[in-house]
Each structure stands twice: as structure tokens, then as C-alpha cells.
Coordinates of C-alpha atoms and ligand atoms in Angstrom, one line a residue:
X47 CA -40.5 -41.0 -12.3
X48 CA -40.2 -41.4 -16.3
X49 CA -37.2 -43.2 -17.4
X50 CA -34.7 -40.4 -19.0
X51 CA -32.4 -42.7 -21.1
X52 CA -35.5 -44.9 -22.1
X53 CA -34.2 -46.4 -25.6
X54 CA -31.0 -47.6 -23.6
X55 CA -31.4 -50.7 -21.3
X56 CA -28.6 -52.0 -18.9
X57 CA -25.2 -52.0 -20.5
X58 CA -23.8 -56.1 -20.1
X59 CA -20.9 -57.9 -20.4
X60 CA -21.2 -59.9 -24.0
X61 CA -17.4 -60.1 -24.1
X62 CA -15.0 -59.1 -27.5
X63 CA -16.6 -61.0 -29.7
X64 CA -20.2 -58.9 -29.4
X65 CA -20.5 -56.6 -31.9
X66 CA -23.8 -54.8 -29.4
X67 CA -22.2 -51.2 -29.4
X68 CA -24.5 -50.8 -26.0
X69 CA -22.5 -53.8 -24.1
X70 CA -19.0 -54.1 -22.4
X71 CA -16.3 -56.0 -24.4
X72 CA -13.6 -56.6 -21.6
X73 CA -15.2 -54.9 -18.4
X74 CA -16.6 -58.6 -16.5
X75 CA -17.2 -56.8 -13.2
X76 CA -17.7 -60.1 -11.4
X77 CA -14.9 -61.8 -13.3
X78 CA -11.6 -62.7 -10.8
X79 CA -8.5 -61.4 -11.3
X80 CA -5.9 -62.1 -8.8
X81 CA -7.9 -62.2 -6.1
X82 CA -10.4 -59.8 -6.7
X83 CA -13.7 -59.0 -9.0
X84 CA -13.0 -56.3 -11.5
X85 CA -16.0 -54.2 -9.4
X86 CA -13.3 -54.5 -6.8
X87 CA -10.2 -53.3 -8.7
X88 CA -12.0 -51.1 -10.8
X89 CA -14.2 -48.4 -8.3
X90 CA -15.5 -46.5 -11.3
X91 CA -16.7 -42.8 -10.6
X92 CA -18.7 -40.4 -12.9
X93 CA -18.0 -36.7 -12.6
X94 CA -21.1 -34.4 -12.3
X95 CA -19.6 -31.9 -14.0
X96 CA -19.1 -33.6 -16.8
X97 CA -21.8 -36.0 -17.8
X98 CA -24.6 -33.7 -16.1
X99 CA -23.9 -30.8 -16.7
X100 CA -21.5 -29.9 -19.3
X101 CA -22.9 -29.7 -23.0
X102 CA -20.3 -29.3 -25.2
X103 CA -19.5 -25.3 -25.0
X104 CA -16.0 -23.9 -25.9
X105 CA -14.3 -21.0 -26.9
X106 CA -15.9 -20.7 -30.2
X107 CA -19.4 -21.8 -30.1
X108 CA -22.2 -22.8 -28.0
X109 CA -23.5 -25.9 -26.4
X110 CA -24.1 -28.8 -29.1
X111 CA -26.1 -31.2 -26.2
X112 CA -28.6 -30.8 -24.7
X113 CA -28.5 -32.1 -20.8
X114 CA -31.7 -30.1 -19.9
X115 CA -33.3 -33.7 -19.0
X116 CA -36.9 -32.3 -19.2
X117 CA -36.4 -29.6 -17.0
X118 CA -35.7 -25.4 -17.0
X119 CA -32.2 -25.2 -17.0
X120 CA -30.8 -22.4 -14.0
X121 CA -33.3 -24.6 -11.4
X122 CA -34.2 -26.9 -8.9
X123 CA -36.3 -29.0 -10.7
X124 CA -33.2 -29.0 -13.5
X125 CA -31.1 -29.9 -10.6
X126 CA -33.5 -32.9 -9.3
X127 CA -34.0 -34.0 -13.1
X128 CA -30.4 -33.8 -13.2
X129 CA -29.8 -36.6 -10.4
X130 CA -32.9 -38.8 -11.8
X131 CA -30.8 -38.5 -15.1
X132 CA -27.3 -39.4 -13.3
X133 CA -28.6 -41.9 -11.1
X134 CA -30.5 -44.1 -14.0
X135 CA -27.5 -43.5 -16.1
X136 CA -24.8 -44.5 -13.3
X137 CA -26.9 -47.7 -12.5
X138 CA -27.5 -48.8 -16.4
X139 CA -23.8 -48.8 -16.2
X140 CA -22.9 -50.3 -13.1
X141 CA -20.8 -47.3 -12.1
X142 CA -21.0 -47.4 -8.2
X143 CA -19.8 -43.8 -7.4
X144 CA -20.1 -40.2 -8.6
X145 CA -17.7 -37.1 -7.9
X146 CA -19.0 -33.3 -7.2
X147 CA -18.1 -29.5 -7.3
X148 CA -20.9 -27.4 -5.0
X149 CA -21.9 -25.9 -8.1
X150 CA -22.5 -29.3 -10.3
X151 CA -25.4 -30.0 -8.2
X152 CA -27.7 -26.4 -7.9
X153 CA -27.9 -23.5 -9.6
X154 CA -26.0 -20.8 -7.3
X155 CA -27.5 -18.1 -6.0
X156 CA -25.9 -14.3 -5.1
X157 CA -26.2 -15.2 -1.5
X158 CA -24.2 -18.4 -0.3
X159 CA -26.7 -18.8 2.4
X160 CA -29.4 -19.5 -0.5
X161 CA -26.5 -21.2 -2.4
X162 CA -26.0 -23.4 1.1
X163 CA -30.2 -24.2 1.5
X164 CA -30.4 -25.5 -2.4
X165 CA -27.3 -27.9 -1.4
X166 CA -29.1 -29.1 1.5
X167 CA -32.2 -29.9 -0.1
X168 CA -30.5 -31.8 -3.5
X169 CA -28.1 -33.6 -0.8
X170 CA -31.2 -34.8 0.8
X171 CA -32.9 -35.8 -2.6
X172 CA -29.1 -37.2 -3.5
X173 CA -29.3 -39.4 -0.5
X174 CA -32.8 -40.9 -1.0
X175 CA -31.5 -41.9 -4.6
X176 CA -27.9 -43.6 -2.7
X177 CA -30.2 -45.6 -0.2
X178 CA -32.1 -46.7 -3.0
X179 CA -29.5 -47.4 -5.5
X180 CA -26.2 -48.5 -3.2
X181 CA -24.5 -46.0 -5.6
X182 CA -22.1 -44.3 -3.3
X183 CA -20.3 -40.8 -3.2
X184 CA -16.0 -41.0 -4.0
X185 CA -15.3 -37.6 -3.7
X186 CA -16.8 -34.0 -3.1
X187 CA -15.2 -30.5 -3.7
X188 CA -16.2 -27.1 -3.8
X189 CA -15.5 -25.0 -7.3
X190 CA -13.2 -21.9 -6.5
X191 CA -12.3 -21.0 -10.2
X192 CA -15.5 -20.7 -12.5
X193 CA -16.7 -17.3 -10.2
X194 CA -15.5 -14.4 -11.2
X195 CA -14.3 -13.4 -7.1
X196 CA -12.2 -16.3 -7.8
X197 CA -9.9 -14.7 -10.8
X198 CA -7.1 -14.6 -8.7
X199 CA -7.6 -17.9 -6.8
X200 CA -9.0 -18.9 -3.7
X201 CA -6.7 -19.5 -1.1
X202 CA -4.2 -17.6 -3.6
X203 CA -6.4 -14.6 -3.6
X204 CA -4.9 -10.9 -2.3
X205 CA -8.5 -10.2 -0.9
X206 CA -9.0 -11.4 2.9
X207 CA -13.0 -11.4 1.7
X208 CA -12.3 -13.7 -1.2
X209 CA -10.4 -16.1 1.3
X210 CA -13.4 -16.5 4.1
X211 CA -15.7 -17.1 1.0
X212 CA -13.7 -19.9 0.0
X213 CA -13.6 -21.2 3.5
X214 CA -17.5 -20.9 3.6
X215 CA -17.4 -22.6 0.3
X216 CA -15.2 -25.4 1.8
X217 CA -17.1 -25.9 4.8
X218 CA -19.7 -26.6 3.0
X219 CA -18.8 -28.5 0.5
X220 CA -17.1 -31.3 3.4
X221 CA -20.5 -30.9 5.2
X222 CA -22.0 -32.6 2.4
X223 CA -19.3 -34.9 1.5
X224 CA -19.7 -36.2 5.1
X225 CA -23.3 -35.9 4.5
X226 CA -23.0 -38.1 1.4
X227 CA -20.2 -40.9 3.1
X228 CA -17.7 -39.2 0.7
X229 CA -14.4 -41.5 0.6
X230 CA -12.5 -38.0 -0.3
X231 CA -11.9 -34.8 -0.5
X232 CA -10.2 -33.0 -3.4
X233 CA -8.3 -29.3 -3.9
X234 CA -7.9 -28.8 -7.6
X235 CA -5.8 -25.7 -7.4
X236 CA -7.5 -24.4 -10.5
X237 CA -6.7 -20.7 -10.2
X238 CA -4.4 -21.2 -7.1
X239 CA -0.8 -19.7 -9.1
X240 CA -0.3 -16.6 -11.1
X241 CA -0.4 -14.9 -14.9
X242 CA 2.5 -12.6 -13.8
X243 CA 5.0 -12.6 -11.1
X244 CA 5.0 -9.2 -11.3
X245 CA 1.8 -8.3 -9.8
X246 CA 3.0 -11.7 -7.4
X247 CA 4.0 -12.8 -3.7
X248 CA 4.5 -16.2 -4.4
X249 CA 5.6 -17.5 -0.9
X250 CA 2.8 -15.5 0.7
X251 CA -0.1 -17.4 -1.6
X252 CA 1.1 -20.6 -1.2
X253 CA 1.7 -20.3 2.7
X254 CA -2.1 -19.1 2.3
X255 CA -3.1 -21.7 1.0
X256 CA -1.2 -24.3 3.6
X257 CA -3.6 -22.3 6.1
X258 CA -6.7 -22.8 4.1
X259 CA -5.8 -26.4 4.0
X260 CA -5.0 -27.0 7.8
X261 CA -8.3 -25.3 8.7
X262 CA -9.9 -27.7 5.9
X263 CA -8.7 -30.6 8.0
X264 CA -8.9 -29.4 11.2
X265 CA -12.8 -28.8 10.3
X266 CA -12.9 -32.0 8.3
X267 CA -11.7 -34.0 11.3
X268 CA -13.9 -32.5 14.0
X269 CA -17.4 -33.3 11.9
X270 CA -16.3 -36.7 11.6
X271 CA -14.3 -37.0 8.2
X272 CA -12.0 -40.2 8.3
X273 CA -11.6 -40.0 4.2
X274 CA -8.7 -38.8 2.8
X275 CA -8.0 -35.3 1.4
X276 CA -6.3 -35.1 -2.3
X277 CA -4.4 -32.5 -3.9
X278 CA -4.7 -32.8 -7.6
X279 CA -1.7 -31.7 -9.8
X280 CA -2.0 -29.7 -12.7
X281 CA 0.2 -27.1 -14.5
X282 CA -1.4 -24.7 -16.2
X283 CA -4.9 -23.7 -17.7
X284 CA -6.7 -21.8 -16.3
X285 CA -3.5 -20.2 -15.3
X286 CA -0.1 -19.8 -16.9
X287 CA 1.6 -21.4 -13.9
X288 CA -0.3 -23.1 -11.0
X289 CA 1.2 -24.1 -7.8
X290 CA 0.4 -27.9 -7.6
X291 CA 2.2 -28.3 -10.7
X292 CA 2.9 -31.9 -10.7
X293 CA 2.6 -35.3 -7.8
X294 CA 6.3 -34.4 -7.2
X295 CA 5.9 -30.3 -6.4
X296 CA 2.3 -31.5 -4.2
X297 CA 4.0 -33.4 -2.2
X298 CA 6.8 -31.5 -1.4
X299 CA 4.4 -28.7 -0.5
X300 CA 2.4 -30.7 1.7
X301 CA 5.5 -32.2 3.5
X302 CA 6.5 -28.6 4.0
X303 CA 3.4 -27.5 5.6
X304 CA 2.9 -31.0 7.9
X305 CA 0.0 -32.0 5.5
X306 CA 0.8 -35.1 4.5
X307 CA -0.4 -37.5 7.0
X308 CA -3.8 -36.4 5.8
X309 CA -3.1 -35.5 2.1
X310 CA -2.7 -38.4 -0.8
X311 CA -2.5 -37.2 -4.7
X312 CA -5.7 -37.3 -7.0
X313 CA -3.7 -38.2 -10.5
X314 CA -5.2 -37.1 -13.5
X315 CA -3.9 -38.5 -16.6
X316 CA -4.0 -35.7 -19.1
X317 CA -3.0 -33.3 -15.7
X318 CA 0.4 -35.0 -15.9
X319 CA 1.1 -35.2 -19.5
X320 CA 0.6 -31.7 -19.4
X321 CA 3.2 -31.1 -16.8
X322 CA 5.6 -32.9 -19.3
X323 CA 5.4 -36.8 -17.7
X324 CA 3.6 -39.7 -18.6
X325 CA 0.8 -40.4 -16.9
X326 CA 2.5 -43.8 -15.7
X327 CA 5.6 -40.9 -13.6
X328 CA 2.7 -39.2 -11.8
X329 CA 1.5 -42.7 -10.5
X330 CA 5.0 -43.9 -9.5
X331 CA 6.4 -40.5 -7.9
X332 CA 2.8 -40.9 -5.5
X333 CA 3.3 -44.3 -4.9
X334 CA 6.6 -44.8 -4.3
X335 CA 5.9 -41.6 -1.4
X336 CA 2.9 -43.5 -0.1
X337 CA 0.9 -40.7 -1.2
X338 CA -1.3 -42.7 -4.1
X339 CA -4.8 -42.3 -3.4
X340 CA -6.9 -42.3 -6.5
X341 CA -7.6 -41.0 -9.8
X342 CA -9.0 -39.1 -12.6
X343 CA -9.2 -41.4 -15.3
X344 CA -9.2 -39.4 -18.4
X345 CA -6.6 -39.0 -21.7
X346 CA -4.8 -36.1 -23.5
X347 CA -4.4 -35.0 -27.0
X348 CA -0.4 -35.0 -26.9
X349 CA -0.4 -33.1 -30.1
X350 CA -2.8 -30.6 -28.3
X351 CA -1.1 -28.5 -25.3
X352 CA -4.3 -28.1 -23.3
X353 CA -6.9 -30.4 -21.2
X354 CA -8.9 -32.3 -23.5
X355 CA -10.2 -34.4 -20.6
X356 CA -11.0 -37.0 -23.6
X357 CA -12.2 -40.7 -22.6
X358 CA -9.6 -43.3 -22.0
X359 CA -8.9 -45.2 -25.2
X360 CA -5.2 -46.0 -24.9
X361 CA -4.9 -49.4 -23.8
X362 CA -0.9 -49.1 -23.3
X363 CA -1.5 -46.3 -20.8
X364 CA -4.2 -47.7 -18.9
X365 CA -1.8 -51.0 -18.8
X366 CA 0.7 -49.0 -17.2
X367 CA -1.5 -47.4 -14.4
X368 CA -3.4 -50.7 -14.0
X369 CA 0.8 -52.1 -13.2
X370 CA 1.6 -48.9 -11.1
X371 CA -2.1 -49.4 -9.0
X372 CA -1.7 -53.0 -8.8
X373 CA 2.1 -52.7 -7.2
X374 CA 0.7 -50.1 -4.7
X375 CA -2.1 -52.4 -3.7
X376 CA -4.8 -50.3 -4.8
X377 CA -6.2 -46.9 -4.7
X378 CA -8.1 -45.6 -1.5
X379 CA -10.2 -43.7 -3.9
X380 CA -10.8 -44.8 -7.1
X381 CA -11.3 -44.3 -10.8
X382 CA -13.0 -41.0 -11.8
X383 CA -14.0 -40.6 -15.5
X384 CA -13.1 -36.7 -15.6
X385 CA -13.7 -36.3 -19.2
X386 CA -16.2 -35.6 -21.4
X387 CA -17.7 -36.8 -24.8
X388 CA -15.8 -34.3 -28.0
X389 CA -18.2 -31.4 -28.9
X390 CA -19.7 -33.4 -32.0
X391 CA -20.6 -36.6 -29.7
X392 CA -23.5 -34.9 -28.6
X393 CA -26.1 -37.5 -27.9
X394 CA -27.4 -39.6 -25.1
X395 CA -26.0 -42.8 -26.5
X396 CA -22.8 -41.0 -27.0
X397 CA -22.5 -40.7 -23.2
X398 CA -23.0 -44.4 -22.7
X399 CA -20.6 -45.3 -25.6
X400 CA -17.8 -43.1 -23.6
X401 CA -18.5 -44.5 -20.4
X402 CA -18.2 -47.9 -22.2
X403 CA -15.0 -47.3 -24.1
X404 CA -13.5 -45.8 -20.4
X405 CA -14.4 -48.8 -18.5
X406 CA -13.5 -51.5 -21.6
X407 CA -10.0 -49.9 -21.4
X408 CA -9.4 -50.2 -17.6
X409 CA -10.4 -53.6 -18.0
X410 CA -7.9 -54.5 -21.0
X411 CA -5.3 -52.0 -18.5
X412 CA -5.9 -54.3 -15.3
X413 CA -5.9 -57.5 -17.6
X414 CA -2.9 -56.9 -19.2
X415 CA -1.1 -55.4 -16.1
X416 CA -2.0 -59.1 -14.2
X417 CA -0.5 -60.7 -17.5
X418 CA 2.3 -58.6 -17.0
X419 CA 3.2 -59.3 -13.2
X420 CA 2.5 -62.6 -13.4
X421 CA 5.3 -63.1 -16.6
X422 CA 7.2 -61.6 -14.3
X423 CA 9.9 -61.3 -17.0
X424 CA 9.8 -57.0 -16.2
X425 CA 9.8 -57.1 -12.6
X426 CA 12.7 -59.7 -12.5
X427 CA 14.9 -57.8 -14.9
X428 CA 14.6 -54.5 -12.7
X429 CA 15.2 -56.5 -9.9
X430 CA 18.3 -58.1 -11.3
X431 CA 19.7 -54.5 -12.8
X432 CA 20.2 -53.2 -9.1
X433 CA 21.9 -56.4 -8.4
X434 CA 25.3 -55.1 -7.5
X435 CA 24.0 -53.5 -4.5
X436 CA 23.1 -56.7 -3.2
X437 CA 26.3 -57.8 -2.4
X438 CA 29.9 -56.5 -1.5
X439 CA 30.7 -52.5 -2.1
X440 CA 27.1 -52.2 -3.3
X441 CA 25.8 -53.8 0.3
X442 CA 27.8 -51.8 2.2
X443 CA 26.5 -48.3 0.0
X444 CA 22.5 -49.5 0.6
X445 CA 23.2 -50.5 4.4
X446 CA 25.0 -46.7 5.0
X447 CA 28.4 -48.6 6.5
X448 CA 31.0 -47.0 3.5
X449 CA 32.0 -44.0 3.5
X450 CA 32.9 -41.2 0.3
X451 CA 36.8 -41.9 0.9
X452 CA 36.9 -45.7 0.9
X453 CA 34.7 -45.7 -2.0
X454 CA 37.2 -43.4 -3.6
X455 CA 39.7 -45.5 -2.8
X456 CA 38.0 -48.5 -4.6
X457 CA 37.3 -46.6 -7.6
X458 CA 40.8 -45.9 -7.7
X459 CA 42.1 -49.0 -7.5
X460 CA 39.3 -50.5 -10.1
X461 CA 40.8 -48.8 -13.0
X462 CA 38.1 -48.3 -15.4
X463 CA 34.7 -49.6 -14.3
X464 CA 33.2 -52.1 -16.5
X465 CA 30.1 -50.4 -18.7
X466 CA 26.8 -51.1 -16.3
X467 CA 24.3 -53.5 -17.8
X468 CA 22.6 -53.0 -20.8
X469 CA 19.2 -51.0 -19.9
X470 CA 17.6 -53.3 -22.8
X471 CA 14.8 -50.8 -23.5
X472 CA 13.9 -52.2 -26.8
X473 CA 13.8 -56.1 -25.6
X474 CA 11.7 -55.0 -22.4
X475 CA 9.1 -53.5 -24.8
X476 CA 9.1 -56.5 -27.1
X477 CA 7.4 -58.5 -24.0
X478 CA 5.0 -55.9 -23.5
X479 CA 3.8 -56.3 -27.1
X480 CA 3.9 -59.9 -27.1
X481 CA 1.9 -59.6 -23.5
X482 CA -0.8 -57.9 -24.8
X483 CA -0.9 -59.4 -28.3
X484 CA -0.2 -63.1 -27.7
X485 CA -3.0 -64.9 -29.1
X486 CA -3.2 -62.9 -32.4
X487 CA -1.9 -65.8 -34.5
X488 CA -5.2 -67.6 -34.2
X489 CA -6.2 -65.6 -36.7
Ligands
XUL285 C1 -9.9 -29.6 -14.0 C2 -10.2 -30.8 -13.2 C3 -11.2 -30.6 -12.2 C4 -11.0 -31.4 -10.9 C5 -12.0 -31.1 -9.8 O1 -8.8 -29.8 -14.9 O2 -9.6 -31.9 -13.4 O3 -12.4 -31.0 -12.7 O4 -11.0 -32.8 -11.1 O5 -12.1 -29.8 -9.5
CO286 CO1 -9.8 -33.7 -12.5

């Protein structure tokens, strides 16, 4: 088999002094850091959709790249030269898993049962290439938005018939994440929510799609899938309002429906900015509900109101994850790169250069989120600012042992409370900046 990406050799670690554009910076993956290589801490993932298959289309012109690899587009042989391309490109890398939708990997047909026979035979092809490789599968999921039966969602839909062919499309799809040793299993609710409420039984859709889940599970569980199943938040886009809006309204929905001891949260960066957080409050609120599983490693535009899915470049935020996945112990899943290279970065080399620039920033991120713990300067002053429920009236509030009318009677004794502590925003920042700066004055 011809080597696709042939002018482009295996990307190294030459550390920040290299000036090699094709060579990590920060990203060591056998380097320690607390305990652990950065391979370890780092599981990087490369979306199919993405880096295989999407060429740099929008809503005003036509694709600028060409991801044809040799092959017809709309065929197998596209599809095959499509894994050849992200196999040699994932190993040049060192990226040890990919993600999938059903539809990144064959052209579909009219008929699902064609549709299903193309998926086994890639998966098979797929598997050869894992076996050979050690690359490994994170997380599969079927695409219930791009097809037209799906305008008014999938498990959201009003048509019964749209419903079982999401369910086909489901059971499928987990057949060959089992198939593939998938760690997970992810609903993006793309069109599950509504333009209009209208036109709009909104209890009715999202108790439909509770039942698509639990028969999701149910299935998953009985062909042998142990991995975890994620809900990823989003929104809006493609609809005005969707249902998984955020980590907080997903988990309260799968609490609701008795979904949780199977469910975790798939955070995507730029899928919480755009619910109005930082991506940093999606991470925490799944976290601190035990519900952190992994995530989709991309960046916003926060002048732009939409879904850039850009490549991660902002070290402060990937600090802050790196802090919020280092408290939790870890993702079960791990770091998917869902984002793609802007419309005029249409080259091969561009697509190493983005994987590159993703991968240097976790690094800096998990770096300077070790420096940070191990100051300890942060995590002590939070510590310390809850410090008057440690001991007398405070205790007593914490251990449940007061009650609303002696603490009335407390207050009213107290006079005026003294002011509570200063919050200290501006010094806390200070020794983030001097965290990930110190060193500068060698200059
Ligand atoms: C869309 C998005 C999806 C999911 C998988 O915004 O993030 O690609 O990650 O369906
Ligand atoms: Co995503």
C-alpha cells in the first residue's frame, strides 16, 4: 500500500526550542508527570468526521480540500483509502485512538441493510489495520441529523418509522463499537429539541428519547458492552433549542429516567461556551456529579455564536481542564480532537500542523495544571475560604445537627455579621500568570 502522506515523516518531540514546524514542542508522550507518561494522561482521539472526511464546505462555498486520498469519492475503495489515510496519519502522530459516526466510515446506501453490509466489511478492514497498528477505537456513534428523515430528530421525531430507524441505526452502530473494543458510546442530540414549541410536545420527545436510550443500554449490555455511554451537551445548531443543553440539564435528565449509572458526559469545549459557561463549568458540574467521562477537545470563536469546532490553541483553557481532569483522577474516555482545520488551511500538512498545535496545548494544559496543584497556593486558599464550617455553628450546619430556628437565633444575637473573606479574585489570577510564565526573566 503507497504511503498517502509521503512528504511527512513521524512527527517527534524536539521540545520548544525546535523551530521543525512538523515536530511537537511540549507533547513528550513518554515524559512523567505525576506519576504518569503524558500517553497516559493524554488519550488523544481523531474524529473521522473531521480529518477524513470533511473538506472544508460551508454555507457559502464548496469544499477547498481535497480528502479524496486517491480514490472515487461516494465508494468503497474511497472508504478503504480513507482508513489507509487515517491510520498512517494517526500513527505518524502517535494518536492511539479514533472516534466514528456510521456514516464517517461508508458511503450510505437507500437500504440500511446495504448501509449495514458496507459497515461490516470496512469494520473488518478497520480491525486488520488496529491489530496491526495497536491504534484502538474510543468511541462510536451513529449520525441521526445529517439525513433528511432525521429533520425532526431521532428519538425526538413524531414519526414511529423515523424512531425504529434510529434504533436500527443504533444497533448497529454499538455492534461495531463492540466489534472495534470501543471504550464508549456517544448520543449527540444533534436534532433531538425543537424550532417551535408550537408545532411541539416537549415532555413526550424527551420521554422518547429516555426509551431510545434504555433500549440502547439494555442492547448494549446484552452483546457484551462494559464501556460507558455519554450524553454530549450542546445548545443549539442545528436546532434553535436542543434538549441536552448543557452537563447540568444531561444529567438531570438522565437521573430522571434512572440512566445514570450507565451514562457519563462527553464535554465538548466550544458545546459549553455556547451554552453560556466556560468550558472549565462544564468539566466541574460533571465531575463534581461523578459523571466526567471524557471529551471533545476542541475551541470556540467567543466573538462568533456558532460551533467553530477550531483546534485547541488556548493554553489558559486547556490549563483549566487539564486542573479539572487531574482533580477527578482522569477521564474514562479521553481526548477527542472534534475540530477541523479553517476553510483556507486546506492542505495535508495543515492537518498535521492542527493535530500538532491540539496536542502541544494539552501538553502546556496538563503541565501547567501539575504546576498548579503542586503550588498548591489555589487549592489551599479555597480550602481555607470554607473554613468557618469547619468548626462551631459552621460544623454543626455541614454535619445536619442545627436547625433554621437556632440559627436564627444566632444571627440575632450576632448583630451584624462581619463581611466574609475577601474572594481575592485578582491575587488568585496573579499566581496563575506567574505559574505559567515563571521562567520568562531568563530572557
Ligand atoms: C457536533 C458534534 C458531533 C459529536 C458526535 O457539534 O460535536 O460531532 O461529537 O456526533
Ligand atoms: Co463533539
Amino acid at each position: 500500500m503507497a504511503e498517502i502522506f509521503s512528504n511527512i515523516s513521524r512527527i517527534k518531540y524536539e521540545g520548544s526550542d525546535s523551530k521543525n514546524p512538523l515536530s511537537f514542542k511540549y507533547y513528550d508522550p513518554d515524559r512523567v508527570i505525576m506519576g504518569k507518561t503524558m500517553r497516559e494522561h493524554l488519550p488523544f482521539a481523531m474524529a473521522w468526521w473531521h480529518n477524513l472526511c470533511a473538506c472544508g464546505t460551508d454555507m457559502f462555498g464548496r469544499d477547498t480540500a481535497d480528502k479524496s486520498f486517491g480514490a472515487e469519492k461516494g465508494t468503497m475503495a474511497h472508504a478503504k483509502a480513507k482508513v489507509d489515510a487515517g491510520f498512517e496519519f494517526m500513527q505518524k502522530l502517535g494518536i492511539e485512538y479514533f472516534c466514528f459516526h456510521d456514516v464517517d466510515l461508508v458511503p450510505e446506501a437507500d437500504d440500511i441493510k446495504e448501509t449495514n453490509k458496507r459497515l461490516d466489511e470496512i469494520t473488518d478492514y478497520i480491525l486488520e489495520k488496529m491489530n496491526e497498528t495497536g491504534i484502538k477505537c474510543l468511541w462510536g456513534t451513529a449520525n441521526m441529523f445529517s439525513n433528511p428523515r432525521f429533520m425532526n430528530g431521532a428519538g425526538s421525531t413524531n414519526s414511529a418509522d423515523v424512531f425504529c430507524f434510529a434504533a436500527a441505526q443504533i444497533k448497529k452502530a454499538l455492534d461495531l463499537t463492540v466489534k472495534l473494543g470501543g471504550k464508549g458510546y456517544v448520543f449527540w442530540g444533534g436534532r433531538e429539541g425543537y424550532e417551535t414549541l408550537l408545532n411541539t410536545d416537549m415532555k413526550f420527545e424527551q420521554e422518547n428519547i429516555a426509551r431510545l436510550m434504555k433500549m440502547a443500554v439494555d442492547y448494549g449490555r446484552s452483546i457484551g458492552f462494559k464501556g460507558d455511554f455519554y450524553i454530549e451537551p450542546k445548545p443549539k445548531e442545528p436546532m434553535k433549542h436542543q434538549y441536552d443543553f448543557d452537563a447540568a440539564t444531561a444529567i438531570g435528565f438522565l437521573r430522571q429516567h434512572g440512566l445514570d449509572k450507565d451514562f457519563k458526559i462527553n464535554v465538548e469545549a466550544n458545546h459549553a461556551t455556547l451554552a453560556g459557561h466556560t468550558f472549565q463549568h462544564d468539566l466541574r458540574v460533571s465531575a463534581i456529579n461523578g459523571m466526567l467521562g471524557s471529551i471533545d477537545a476542541n475551541q470556540g470563536d467567543l466573538l462568533l455564536g456558532w460551533d467553530t469546532d477550531e483546534f485547541p490553541s488556548n493554553v489558559y483553557e486547556a490549563t483549566m481542564c487539564m486542573y479539572e481532569v487531574l482533580k477527578a483522577g482522569g477521564l474514562t474516555g479521553g481526548f477527542n480532537f472534534d475540530a477541523k482545520t479553517r476553510r483556507p488551511s486546506y492542505t495535508a500538512e495543515d492537518m498535521f500542523h492542527a493535530f500538532i498545535l491540539g496536542m502541544d496545548t494539552f501538553a502546556l494544559g496538563l503541565i501547567n495544571a501539575t504546576k498548579i496543584i503542586e503550588d498548591g497556593r489555589i487549592d489551599s486558599f479555597v480550602e481555607e475560604r470554607y473554613s468557618s464550617f469547619k468548626a462551631g455553628i459552621g460544623k454543626k450546619i455541614v454535619e445536619g445537627s442545627t436547625t433554621l430556628t437556632e440559627l436564627a437565633t444566632i444571627a440575632e444575637d450576632m448583630g451584624a455579621p462581619a463581611l466574609p473573606s475577601s474572594g481575592k479574585q485578582e491575587y488568585l489570577q496573579s499566581i496563575v500568570n506567574q505559574i505559567l510564565f515563571s521562567g520568562l526573566e531568563a530572557l
